[in-house]
PDB file of C-alpha atoms in Angstrom:
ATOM      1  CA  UNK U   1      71.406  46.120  68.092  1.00 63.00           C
ATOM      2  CA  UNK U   2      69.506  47.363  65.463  1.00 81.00           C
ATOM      3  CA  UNK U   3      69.898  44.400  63.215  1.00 87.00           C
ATOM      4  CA  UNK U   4      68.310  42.353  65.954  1.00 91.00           C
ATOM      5  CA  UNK U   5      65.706  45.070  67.038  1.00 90.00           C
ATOM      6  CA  UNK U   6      64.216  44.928  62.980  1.00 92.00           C
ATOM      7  CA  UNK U   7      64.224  41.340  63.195  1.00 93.00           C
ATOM      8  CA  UNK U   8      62.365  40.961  66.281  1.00 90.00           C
ATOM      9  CA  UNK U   9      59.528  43.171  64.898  1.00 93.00           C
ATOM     10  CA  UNK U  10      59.283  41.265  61.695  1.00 94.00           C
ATOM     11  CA  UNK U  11      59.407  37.733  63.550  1.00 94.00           C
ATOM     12  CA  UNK U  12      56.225  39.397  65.669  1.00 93.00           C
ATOM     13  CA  UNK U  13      54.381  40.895  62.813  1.00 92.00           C
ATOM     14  CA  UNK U  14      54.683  37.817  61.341  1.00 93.00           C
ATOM     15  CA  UNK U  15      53.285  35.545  64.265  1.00 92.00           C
ATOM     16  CA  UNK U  16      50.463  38.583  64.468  1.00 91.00           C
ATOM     17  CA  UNK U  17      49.515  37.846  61.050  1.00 89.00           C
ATOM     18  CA  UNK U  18      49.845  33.922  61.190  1.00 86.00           C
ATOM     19  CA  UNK U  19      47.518  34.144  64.799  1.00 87.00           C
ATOM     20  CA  UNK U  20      44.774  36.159  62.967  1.00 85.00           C
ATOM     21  CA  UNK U  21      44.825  33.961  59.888  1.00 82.00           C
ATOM     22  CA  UNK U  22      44.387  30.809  62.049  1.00 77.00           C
ATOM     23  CA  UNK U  23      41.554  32.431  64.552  1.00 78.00           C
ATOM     24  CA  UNK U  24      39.698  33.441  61.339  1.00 76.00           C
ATOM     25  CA  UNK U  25      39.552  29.767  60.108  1.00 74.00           C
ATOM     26  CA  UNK U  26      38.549  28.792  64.117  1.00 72.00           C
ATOM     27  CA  UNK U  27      35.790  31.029  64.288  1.00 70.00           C
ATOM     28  CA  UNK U  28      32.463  29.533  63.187  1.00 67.00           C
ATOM     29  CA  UNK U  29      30.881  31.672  59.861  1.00 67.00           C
ATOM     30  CA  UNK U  30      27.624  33.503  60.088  1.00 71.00           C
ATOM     31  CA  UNK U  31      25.515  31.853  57.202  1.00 78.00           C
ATOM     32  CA  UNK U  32      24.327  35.579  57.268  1.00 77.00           C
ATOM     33  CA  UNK U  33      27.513  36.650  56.091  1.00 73.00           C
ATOM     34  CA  UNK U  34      28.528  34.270  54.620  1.00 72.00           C
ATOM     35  CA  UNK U  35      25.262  34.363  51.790  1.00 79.00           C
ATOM     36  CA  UNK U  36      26.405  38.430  52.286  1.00 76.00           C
ATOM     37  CA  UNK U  37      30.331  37.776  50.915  1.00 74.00           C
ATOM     38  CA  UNK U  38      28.752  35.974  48.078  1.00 80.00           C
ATOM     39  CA  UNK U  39      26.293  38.043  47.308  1.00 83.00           C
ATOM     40  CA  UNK U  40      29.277  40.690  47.152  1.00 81.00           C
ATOM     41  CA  UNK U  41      31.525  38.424  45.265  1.00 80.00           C
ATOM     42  CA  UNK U  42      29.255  37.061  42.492  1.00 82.00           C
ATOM     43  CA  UNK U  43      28.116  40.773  41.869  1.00 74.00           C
ATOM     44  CA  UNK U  44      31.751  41.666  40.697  1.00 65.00           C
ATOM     45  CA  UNK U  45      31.323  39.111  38.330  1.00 58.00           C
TER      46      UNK U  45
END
């Protein structure tokens, strides 16, 4: 049972991860923050 029980919660972490990749592609970006993240990126530069 415990073999099944660990790969259960990695299957779900794994959807979890998967569903919050592909909602933050759906959602529309802020041109806000988006001019923000590459404000932040090109100042590591």
């Amino acid at each position: 049972m415990g073999k099944n029980a660990k790969r259960i919660r990695e299957k779900m972490a794994q959807e979890a991860a998967i569903v919050r990749v592909i909602s933050y592609f759906k959602t529309p970006h802020d041109p806000a923050f988006c001019a923000l993240l590459d404000a932040v990126v090109n100042e590591d530069k």
